[in-house]
CSV table of C-alpha atoms in Angstrom, one decimal:
chain,number,residue,atom,x,y,z
W,92,MET,CA,-11.5,-13.8,-33.7
W,93,CYS,CA,-13.4,-11.6,-31.3
W,94,SER,CA,-11.8,-11.1,-27.9
W,95,MET,CA,-13.9,-12.7,-25.1
W,96,PHE,CA,-15.2,-9.4,-23.8
W,97,CYS,CA,-16.3,-7.8,-27.0
W,98,LEU,CA,-19.9,-8.8,-26.5
W,99,ILE,CA,-20.3,-7.3,-23.0
W,100,PRO,CA,-23.0,-4.7,-23.3
W,101,PRO,CA,-21.8,-1.1,-22.8
W,102,ARG,CA,-24.1,-0.6,-19.8
W,103,GLY,CA,-22.6,-3.7,-18.1
W,104,GLN,CA,-19.6,-3.9,-15.9
W,105,SER,CA,-16.6,-3.8,-18.3
W,106,VAL,CA,-13.6,-5.7,-17.2
W,107,ALA,CA,-11.5,-2.6,-18.0
W,108,ASN,CA,-13.3,-0.8,-15.2
W,109,VAL,CA,-12.6,-3.3,-12.5
W,110,THR,CA,-9.4,-1.6,-11.5
W,111,PRO,CA,-10.2,2.2,-11.2
W,112,SER,CA,-7.6,4.9,-11.5
W,113,PHE,CA,-6.8,4.9,-7.8
W,114,PRO,CA,-3.8,7.2,-6.8
W,115,LEU,CA,-2.7,5.1,-3.9
W,116,ALA,CA,1.0,5.6,-4.5
W,117,GLU,CA,0.4,9.3,-4.8
W,118,ALA,CA,-1.6,9.3,-1.5
W,119,PHE,CA,1.3,7.6,0.2
W,120,THR,CA,3.8,10.1,-1.2
W,121,SER,CA,1.6,13.0,0.1
W,122,LEU,CA,1.5,11.4,3.5
W,123,ILE,CA,5.3,11.0,3.5
W,124,HIS,CA,5.6,14.7,2.8
W,125,VAL,CA,3.2,15.6,5.7
W,126,ALA,CA,5.1,13.3,8.1
W,127,SER,CA,8.4,14.7,7.0
W,128,ASN,CA,7.2,18.3,7.6
W,129,HIS,CA,5.8,17.2,10.9
W,130,THR,CA,9.2,15.9,12.0
W,131,ASN,CA,11.0,18.9,10.8
W,132,SER,CA,8.7,21.1,12.8
W,133,LEU,CA,9.8,19.2,15.9
W,134,PHE,CA,13.4,20.4,15.5
W,135,LYS,CA,12.4,23.9,14.5
W,136,THR,CA,10.2,24.2,17.6
W,137,GLY,CA,12.2,22.4,20.2
W,138,TYR,CA,15.7,21.9,19.0
W,139,ARG,CA,16.6,25.0,17.1
W,140,THR,CA,20.4,24.6,17.4
W,141,MET,CA,20.3,21.4,15.3
W,142,ALA,CA,17.2,22.1,13.2
W,143,LYS,CA,19.1,23.0,10.0
W,144,GLU,CA,21.4,20.0,10.1
W,145,ALA,CA,18.6,17.7,11.1
W,146,THR,CA,16.6,18.6,7.9
W,147,GLU,CA,18.8,16.4,5.7
W,148,VAL,CA,18.7,13.5,8.2
W,149,VAL,CA,14.9,13.7,8.3
W,150,LYS,CA,14.8,13.9,4.5
W,151,GLY,CA,16.9,10.8,4.3
W,152,LEU,CA,14.7,8.8,6.6
W,153,PHE,CA,11.5,9.6,4.7
W,154,THR,CA,13.1,9.1,1.3
W,155,ASP,CA,14.3,5.7,2.3
W,156,LEU,CA,10.8,4.8,3.6
W,157,SER,CA,9.3,5.8,0.3
W,158,LEU,CA,11.8,3.7,-1.6
W,159,TYR,CA,11.0,0.8,0.7
W,160,VAL,CA,7.3,0.9,0.0
W,161,LEU,CA,8.0,1.3,-3.8
W,162,ASP,CA,10.1,-1.9,-3.5
W,163,LEU,CA,13.4,0.0,-4.2
W,164,SER,CA,15.1,0.0,-0.8
W,165,TRP,CA,16.2,-2.2,2.1
W,166,ASN,CA,14.2,-3.3,5.2
W,167,ILE,CA,12.6,-1.0,7.8
W,168,GLU,CA,15.0,-1.9,10.6
W,169,ASP,CA,18.1,-0.9,8.6
W,170,ILE,CA,16.4,2.4,7.5
W,171,VAL,CA,15.4,3.4,11.0
W,172,LEU,CA,18.7,2.5,12.6
W,173,SER,CA,20.6,4.3,9.9
W,174,PHE,CA,18.5,7.4,10.7
W,175,PHE,CA,19.4,7.2,14.4
W,176,ASP,CA,23.0,6.7,13.5
W,177,SER,CA,23.0,10.0,11.6
W,178,LEU,CA,21.0,11.7,14.3
W,179,PHE,CA,23.3,10.9,17.2
W,180,PRO,CA,26.3,13.2,16.2
W,181,LEU,CA,23.8,16.1,16.0
W,182,VAL,CA,22.3,15.3,19.4
W,183,TYR,CA,25.6,14.8,21.1
W,184,ASN,CA,27.3,18.0,19.7
W,185,ARG,CA,24.3,20.3,20.0
W,186,LEU,CA,22.6,19.1,23.2
W,187,ILE,CA,24.8,16.8,25.3
W,188,GLN,CA,28.1,18.7,24.6
W,189,PRO,CA,26.8,22.0,23.2
W,190,GLY,CA,30.1,23.9,23.7
W,191,LEU,CA,32.0,22.1,21.0
W,192,ASN,CA,32.9,24.0,17.9
W,193,GLU,CA,33.3,22.4,14.5
W,194,VAL,CA,34.6,19.0,15.2
W,195,SER,CA,36.4,16.8,12.6
W,196,VAL,CA,34.6,14.6,10.1
W,197,ASP,CA,36.4,11.6,11.6
W,198,TYR,CA,35.0,12.4,15.0
W,199,LEU,CA,31.5,12.7,13.7
W,200,GLU,CA,31.9,9.4,11.8
W,201,CYS,CA,33.1,7.8,15.0
W,202,LEU,CA,29.9,9.0,16.8
W,203,ARG,CA,27.7,7.7,14.0
W,204,LEU,CA,29.3,4.3,13.9
W,205,ALA,CA,29.3,4.0,17.7
W,206,ARG,CA,25.6,4.8,18.1
W,207,GLN,CA,24.5,1.2,18.3
W,208,ASP,CA,27.1,0.3,20.9
W,209,ILE,CA,26.5,3.4,23.0
W,210,ASN,CA,22.7,3.1,22.6
W,211,PRO,CA,22.0,6.7,23.5
W,212,PHE,CA,18.4,6.5,22.4
W,213,GLY,CA,17.5,3.5,24.5
W,214,ALA,CA,14.7,1.3,23.2
W,215,TYR,CA,13.1,4.0,21.0
W,216,PRO,CA,14.8,3.1,17.7
W,217,MET,CA,13.5,-0.5,17.9
W,218,LYS,CA,10.1,0.7,19.1
W,219,MET,CA,9.9,2.8,16.0
W,220,VAL,CA,10.8,-0.2,13.9
W,221,ALA,CA,8.1,-2.2,15.5
W,222,GLU,CA,5.4,0.4,14.9
W,223,MET,CA,6.4,0.9,11.3
W,224,THR,CA,7.1,-2.6,10.0
W,225,ARG,CA,3.6,-4.1,9.8
W,226,PRO,CA,1.7,-1.2,8.2
W,227,LEU,CA,4.5,-0.3,5.8
W,228,GLN,CA,5.0,-3.9,4.8
W,229,ALA,CA,1.2,-4.1,4.1
W,230,MET,CA,1.4,-0.9,2.1
W,231,LYS,CA,4.3,-2.3,0.0
W,232,THR,CA,2.5,-5.6,-0.6
W,233,LEU,CA,-0.7,-3.8,-1.5
W,234,LEU,CA,1.0,-1.9,-4.3
W,235,GLN,CA,2.5,-5.1,-5.6
W,236,VAL,CA,-0.8,-6.9,-5.4
W,237,LEU,CA,-2.6,-4.1,-7.3
W,238,ASN,CA,0.0,-4.4,-10.1
W,239,VAL,CA,-0.8,-8.1,-10.3
W,240,GLY,CA,-4.5,-7.3,-10.5
W,241,SER,CA,-3.8,-5.0,-13.4
W,242,GLU,CA,-1.8,-7.7,-15.2
W,243,VAL,CA,-4.6,-10.2,-14.6
W,244,ILE,CA,-7.2,-7.8,-16.1
W,245,ASN,CA,-5.1,-7.1,-19.1
W,246,MET,CA,-4.4,-10.8,-19.7
W,247,THR,CA,-8.1,-11.8,-19.6
W,248,LYS,CA,-9.0,-9.0,-22.0
W,249,ASN,CA,-6.8,-10.8,-24.5
W,250,VAL,CA,-8.4,-14.2,-24.2
W,251,VAL,CA,-10.1,-15.1,-27.6
W,252,PHE,CA,-13.1,-17.2,-28.4
W,253,THR,CA,-12.5,-20.7,-29.8
W,254,ARG,CA,-13.8,-21.7,-33.2
W,255,GLU,CA,-16.7,-23.7,-31.6
W,256,CYS,CA,-17.6,-20.7,-29.6
W,257,THR,CA,-17.6,-18.4,-32.6
W,258,ARG,CA,-19.9,-20.7,-34.5
W,259,ALA,CA,-22.3,-20.8,-31.5
W,260,LEU,CA,-22.2,-17.0,-31.2
W,261,VAL,CA,-23.0,-16.6,-34.9
W,262,LYS,CA,-25.9,-19.1,-34.7
W,263,MET,CA,-27.3,-17.3,-31.6
W,264,GLY,CA,-27.0,-13.8,-33.0
W,265,TYR,CA,-27.6,-14.1,-36.7
W,266,CYS,CA,-29.2,-17.3,-37.8
W,267,SER,CA,-32.6,-15.9,-37.0
W,268,HIS,CA,-31.9,-13.3,-39.7
W,269,CYS,CA,-31.9,-16.0,-42.3
W,270,HIS,CA,-35.6,-16.6,-41.5
W,271,GLY,CA,-36.3,-12.9,-41.8
W,272,LEU,CA,-36.5,-12.5,-38.0
W,273,THR,CA,-34.2,-9.5,-37.5
W,274,LEU,CA,-35.9,-8.2,-34.4
W,275,ILE,CA,-36.2,-11.4,-32.4
W,276,LYS,CA,-33.7,-11.9,-29.6
W,277,PRO,CA,-32.2,-15.1,-28.2
W,278,CYS,CA,-33.8,-16.8,-25.3
W,279,VAL,CA,-32.0,-15.9,-22.1
W,280,ALA,CA,-31.5,-19.6,-21.1
W,281,TYR,CA,-30.2,-20.3,-24.6
W,282,CYS,CA,-27.8,-17.4,-24.4
W,283,LEU,CA,-26.6,-18.6,-21.0
W,284,ASN,CA,-25.6,-22.0,-22.4
W,285,VAL,CA,-23.7,-20.3,-25.3
W,286,MET,CA,-21.9,-17.8,-23.1
W,287,ARG,CA,-21.2,-20.2,-20.3
W,288,GLY,CA,-19.6,-22.5,-22.9
W,289,CYS,CA,-17.6,-19.6,-24.4
W,290,LEU,CA,-16.6,-18.3,-21.0
W,291,ALA,CA,-16.0,-21.7,-19.3
W,292,ASN,CA,-12.3,-21.2,-18.7
W,293,VAL,CA,-12.7,-17.7,-17.6
W,294,ALA,CA,-15.4,-18.6,-15.0
W,295,ASP,CA,-12.8,-20.9,-13.4
W,296,ILE,CA,-10.8,-17.7,-12.4
W,297,ASP,CA,-13.7,-16.8,-10.1
W,298,PRO,CA,-12.5,-18.5,-6.8
W,299,HIS,CA,-9.0,-17.2,-7.2
W,300,TRP,CA,-10.3,-13.7,-8.0
W,301,ARG,CA,-12.4,-13.8,-4.9
W,302,GLY,CA,-9.3,-14.8,-2.9
W,303,TYR,CA,-7.5,-11.8,-4.5
W,304,ILE,CA,-10.2,-9.4,-3.3
W,305,SER,CA,-10.0,-11.0,0.2
W,306,ASN,CA,-6.3,-10.3,0.2
W,307,LEU,CA,-6.9,-6.7,-0.7
W,308,ASP,CA,-9.4,-6.5,2.1
W,309,GLU,CA,-6.9,-7.8,4.6
W,310,LEU,CA,-4.1,-5.5,3.5
W,311,THR,CA,-6.2,-2.4,3.5
W,312,SER,CA,-7.6,-3.2,7.0
W,313,ILE,CA,-4.0,-3.2,8.2
W,314,ILE,CA,-3.2,0.0,6.4
W,315,THR,CA,-6.3,1.9,7.7
W,316,GLY,CA,-6.4,0.3,11.1
W,317,PRO,CA,-5.7,2.0,14.5
W,318,ARG,CA,-2.0,1.2,13.9
W,319,GLY,CA,-2.0,1.9,10.2
W,320,VAL,CA,0.3,3.8,7.9
W,321,GLU,CA,-0.8,7.3,8.8
W,322,GLN,CA,-0.4,6.7,12.5
W,323,ALA,CA,3.0,5.1,12.1
W,324,LEU,CA,4.4,7.9,10.0
W,325,LEU,CA,2.9,10.7,12.0
W,326,ARG,CA,4.2,9.1,15.2
W,327,VAL,CA,7.8,9.5,14.0
W,328,ALA,CA,8.1,13.1,15.4
W,329,PRO,CA,6.9,12.4,18.9
W,330,MET,CA,9.0,9.2,19.0
W,331,VAL,CA,12.1,11.0,17.9
W,332,ASN,CA,11.4,13.6,20.6
W,333,GLU,CA,11.2,10.9,23.2
W,334,ALA,CA,14.5,9.3,21.9
W,335,ILE,CA,16.3,12.7,22.2
W,336,LEU,CA,14.9,13.2,25.7
W,337,HIS,CA,16.3,9.8,26.7
W,338,ALA,CA,19.7,10.8,25.4
W,339,GLN,CA,19.6,14.1,27.3
W,340,LEU,CA,18.6,12.4,30.5
W,341,ASN,CA,21.6,10.0,30.2
W,342,GLY,CA,24.0,12.7,29.0
W,343,PRO,CA,26.8,12.2,31.5
W,344,GLU,CA,26.9,8.5,31.0
W,345,ILE,CA,26.9,8.9,27.2
W,346,SER,CA,29.7,11.5,27.4
W,347,THR,CA,31.8,9.1,29.5
W,348,THR,CA,31.3,6.3,27.0
W,349,VAL,CA,31.9,8.5,24.0
W,350,SER,CA,35.2,9.8,25.4
W,351,LYS,CA,36.4,6.1,25.7
W,352,VAL,CA,35.2,5.1,22.3
W,353,CYS,CA,36.0,8.2,20.2
W,354,ASP,CA,38.5,10.0,22.5
W,355,GLN,CA,38.1,13.8,22.9
W,356,PRO,CA,37.7,16.0,19.9
W,357,GLN,CA,40.9,18.1,19.2
W,358,GLU,CA,39.0,21.1,17.9
W,359,ARG,CA,38.9,24.4,19.7
W,360,VAL,CA,36.1,24.7,22.3
W,361,GLN,CA,34.1,27.9,22.4
W,362,THR,CA,31.2,29.1,24.5
W,363,ALA,CA,28.1,28.9,22.4
W,364,PRO,CA,24.5,30.0,23.3
W,365,LEU,CA,22.4,27.1,24.2
W,366,ASP,CA,19.0,26.2,22.8
W,367,SER,CA,16.8,28.9,24.2
W,368,THR,CA,14.0,26.5,24.5
W,369,VAL,CA,15.5,24.3,27.2
W,370,GLN,CA,18.5,23.8,29.4
W,371,THR,CA,20.7,20.8,29.0
W,372,PRO,CA,22.3,18.3,31.4
W,373,THR,CA,25.7,20.0,30.9
W,374,THR,CA,24.5,23.4,32.0
W,375,LEU,CA,22.8,21.9,35.0
W,376,GLY,CA,25.9,20.0,36.0
W,377,PHE,CA,23.6,17.0,36.4
W,378,LYS,CA,24.4,16.5,40.0
W,379,PRO,CA,22.2,14.1,42.0
W,380,GLN,CA,20.4,17.0,43.6
W,381,ALA,CA,19.6,18.4,40.2
W,382,ALA,CA,17.7,15.3,39.1
W,383,THR,CA,14.3,16.7,40.0
W,384,GLN,CA,15.0,19.9,38.1
W,385,PHE,CA,16.1,18.0,35.0
W,386,ALA,CA,13.0,15.8,35.3
W,387,ASN,CA,10.9,19.0,35.1
W,388,LEU,CA,12.9,19.9,32.0
W,389,THR,CA,11.9,16.7,30.3
W,390,GLN,CA,8.3,17.1,31.2
W,391,ARG,CA,8.2,20.5,29.6
W,392,ARG,CA,10.1,19.2,26.5
W,393,SER,CA,7.7,16.3,26.1
W,394,SER,CA,4.8,18.7,26.0
W,395,LEU,CA,6.1,20.6,23.0
W,396,PRO,CA,3.3,21.5,20.6
W,397,LEU,CA,3.9,19.1,17.8
W,398,LYS,CA,1.2,20.3,15.4
W,399,GLU,CA,0.8,18.6,12.1
W,400,VAL,CA,1.9,20.8,9.2
W,401,LYS,CA,-1.1,21.9,7.2
W,402,THR,CA,-1.0,21.0,3.5
W,403,ASP,CA,-3.4,20.9,0.6
W,404,ARG,CA,-4.0,17.2,1.2
W,405,PRO,CA,-7.8,17.1,0.6
W,406,ARG,CA,-8.4,13.5,1.6
W,407,THR,CA,-6.5,11.1,3.9
W,408,MET,CA,-5.0,7.8,2.8
W,409,LYS,CA,-7.6,6.1,5.0
W,410,LYS,CA,-10.4,7.7,3.2
W,411,ASN,CA,-8.9,6.9,-0.2
W,412,THR,CA,-8.2,3.3,0.7
W,413,ARG,CA,-11.6,2.7,2.1
W,414,ASP,CA,-13.3,4.2,-1.0
W,415,PHE,CA,-11.2,2.0,-3.2
W,416,MET,CA,-12.2,-1.2,-1.3
W,417,ASN,CA,-15.8,-0.2,-1.4
W,418,TYR,CA,-15.5,0.1,-5.2
W,419,ILE,CA,-13.5,-3.1,-5.8
W,420,ARG,CA,-15.8,-5.3,-3.6
W,421,ARG,CA,-18.5,-4.7,-6.2
W,422,PHE,CA,-16.5,-6.8,-8.6
W,423,ARG,CA,-15.9,-9.8,-6.2
W,424,THR,CA,-18.1,-12.0,-8.5
W,425,PHE,CA,-17.1,-10.4,-11.8
W,426,TYR,CA,-15.7,-13.6,-13.5
W,427,ALA,CA,-18.6,-15.8,-12.3
W,428,SER,CA,-21.3,-13.4,-13.6
W,429,LEU,CA,-20.0,-12.5,-17.0
W,430,ALA,CA,-22.5,-14.7,-18.8
W,431,GLU,CA,-25.4,-13.2,-16.9
W,432,GLN,CA,-24.1,-9.7,-17.6
W,433,ILE,CA,-24.4,-10.4,-21.3
W,434,CYS,CA,-27.5,-12.5,-21.5
W,435,GLU,CA,-29.6,-10.5,-19.0
W,436,GLY,CA,-28.5,-7.1,-20.4
W,437,GLU,CA,-29.3,-5.9,-23.9
W,438,LEU,CA,-30.1,-9.4,-25.1
W,439,LEU,CA,-33.1,-9.8,-22.8
W,440,PRO,CA,-36.3,-9.9,-24.8
W,441,GLN,CA,-38.3,-6.7,-24.2
W,442,ASP,CA,-41.8,-8.4,-24.0
W,443,GLY,CA,-40.6,-11.8,-22.7
W,444,SER,CA,-43.1,-13.6,-24.8
W,445,THR,CA,-41.1,-15.2,-27.7
W,446,CYS,CA,-37.4,-15.7,-28.3
W,447,TRP,CA,-34.9,-17.4,-30.6
W,448,SER,CA,-33.8,-20.9,-29.5
W,449,GLY,CA,-31.1,-21.4,-32.1
W,450,GLU,CA,-33.6,-23.3,-34.3
W,451,ASN,CA,-37.0,-21.7,-34.0
W,452,VAL,CA,-39.0,-18.9,-32.4
W,453,VAL,CA,-40.3,-20.4,-29.1
W,454,GLU,CA,-42.0,-19.3,-26.0
W,455,SER,CA,-39.3,-20.8,-23.8
W,456,TYR,CA,-36.0,-22.6,-24.2
W,457,THR,CA,-36.4,-26.2,-23.2
W,458,ASN,CA,-32.8,-27.6,-23.1
W,459,ARG,CA,-30.9,-28.0,-19.9
W,460,VAL,CA,-29.1,-24.9,-18.7
W,461,VAL,CA,-25.5,-25.7,-17.6
W,462,GLY,CA,-23.6,-24.1,-14.8
W,463,ASN,CA,-20.4,-22.0,-14.8
W,464,GLY,CA,-16.9,-23.4,-15.2
W,465,LEU,CA,-15.1,-25.9,-17.3
W,466,LYS,CA,-16.4,-29.1,-15.6
W,467,GLU,CA,-20.0,-28.0,-16.1
W,468,GLN,CA,-19.7,-27.9,-19.9
W,469,VAL,CA,-19.7,-31.7,-20.5
W,470,ASN,CA,-23.5,-31.6,-21.1
W,471,ASN,CA,-23.6,-28.2,-22.8
W,472,PRO,CA,-26.0,-28.6,-25.7
W,473,GLU,CA,-24.9,-25.5,-27.6
W,474,VAL,CA,-21.0,-25.3,-27.3
W,475,LYS,CA,-18.4,-28.0,-27.4
W,476,VAL,CA,-15.6,-27.0,-24.9
W,477,ARG,CA,-12.3,-28.7,-25.6
W,478,GLY,CA,-10.3,-28.1,-22.5
W,479,PRO,CA,-8.3,-25.6,-20.4
W,480,ASP,CA,-7.0,-22.4,-21.9
W,481,SER,CA,-3.3,-21.8,-21.5
W,482,LEU,CA,-3.7,-18.0,-21.0
W,483,VAL,CA,-6.3,-18.5,-18.4
W,484,LYS,CA,-4.0,-20.9,-16.6
W,485,LYS,CA,-1.3,-18.2,-16.5
W,486,VAL,CA,-3.9,-15.8,-15.0
W,487,VAL,CA,-4.8,-18.3,-12.3
W,488,ASP,CA,-1.1,-18.9,-11.6
W,489,LYS,CA,-0.6,-15.2,-11.0
W,490,LEU,CA,-3.5,-15.1,-8.6
W,491,LEU,CA,-2.3,-18.1,-6.8
W,492,TYR,CA,1.1,-16.4,-6.3
W,493,VAL,CA,-0.7,-13.5,-4.6
W,494,ASP,CA,-2.4,-16.0,-2.2
W,495,THR,CA,1.0,-17.3,-1.1
């Protein structure tokens, strides 16, 4: 038997076109690349003594964020805190205690594990978690929801017409030929009864499909909003900068705590050139009278030129996402309007004077025209509809799962 969409006119809205080829995951990957480069530029510009080592730490952060959105990694808080765990040994050995030569792996591991207890970065790790969680959760959910939409479309494409529907379609499309009327077209109202009977179950998908589109609207508004995905990821660099500044400002207290928790490193200490960009608390001695001088230091550091790295990214994620929603909203009533798409398309009589009623050539179809949906088919004069379709029920269940 014919699949339920085989009669949709070529010029109509094909169900296969409801979900366009939209590279949302690719756009997110591109944004991750830009934000990673942006963060690396922070270290290359302002923290050159640790820039090389920080590259792997930054790479790990953005790789884990990508995996999270693709539903392959843990939660945002664990990812961000793990990043700051790995960052602390670099900040301590290169900025707070820059004279230390190669320290042992055990000592570095002690610093990493002690980061949460020492809290060298203050509230900035959790602030980063707060800024990232909502937009990245929305991004993750959106990709999952789009996969559900693709499954729904593929499932409804495979729904087939019943035997009663097939008989009604043959009667509508070919019985006029038996009377030698090969050019006459079915009356639009007659066609609506036939197609609404054939598509009765599918029309009941409509309210759930509308809810699905509304969910997409809500998710994309979060992603593209003033605190959306782009803003969250591009804010990583300045927030890391503020976290490092906080650690430098509290260098003496941090050093005291580290010496108690991890003892003193046993490696040879040598004099090493400091970061030429800025002085550190150690070189200043951080005496009370030097507080003003060190405050000036942080003011200079916070004004570092954190320019976004230019890439060949032609369009932003915000633009892509908005274009996608503008497209998908056109199909909000897709399942409710399938019968109209067929009957008011190529089957519409050109002159509008006479048409085929299923029995004769008439000027107008006189039977009652039923509405959409299964409940409306009780009085359908053209098609006997038996009951719910099991495949359509599965489609509705998928859409209901999205609503939850």
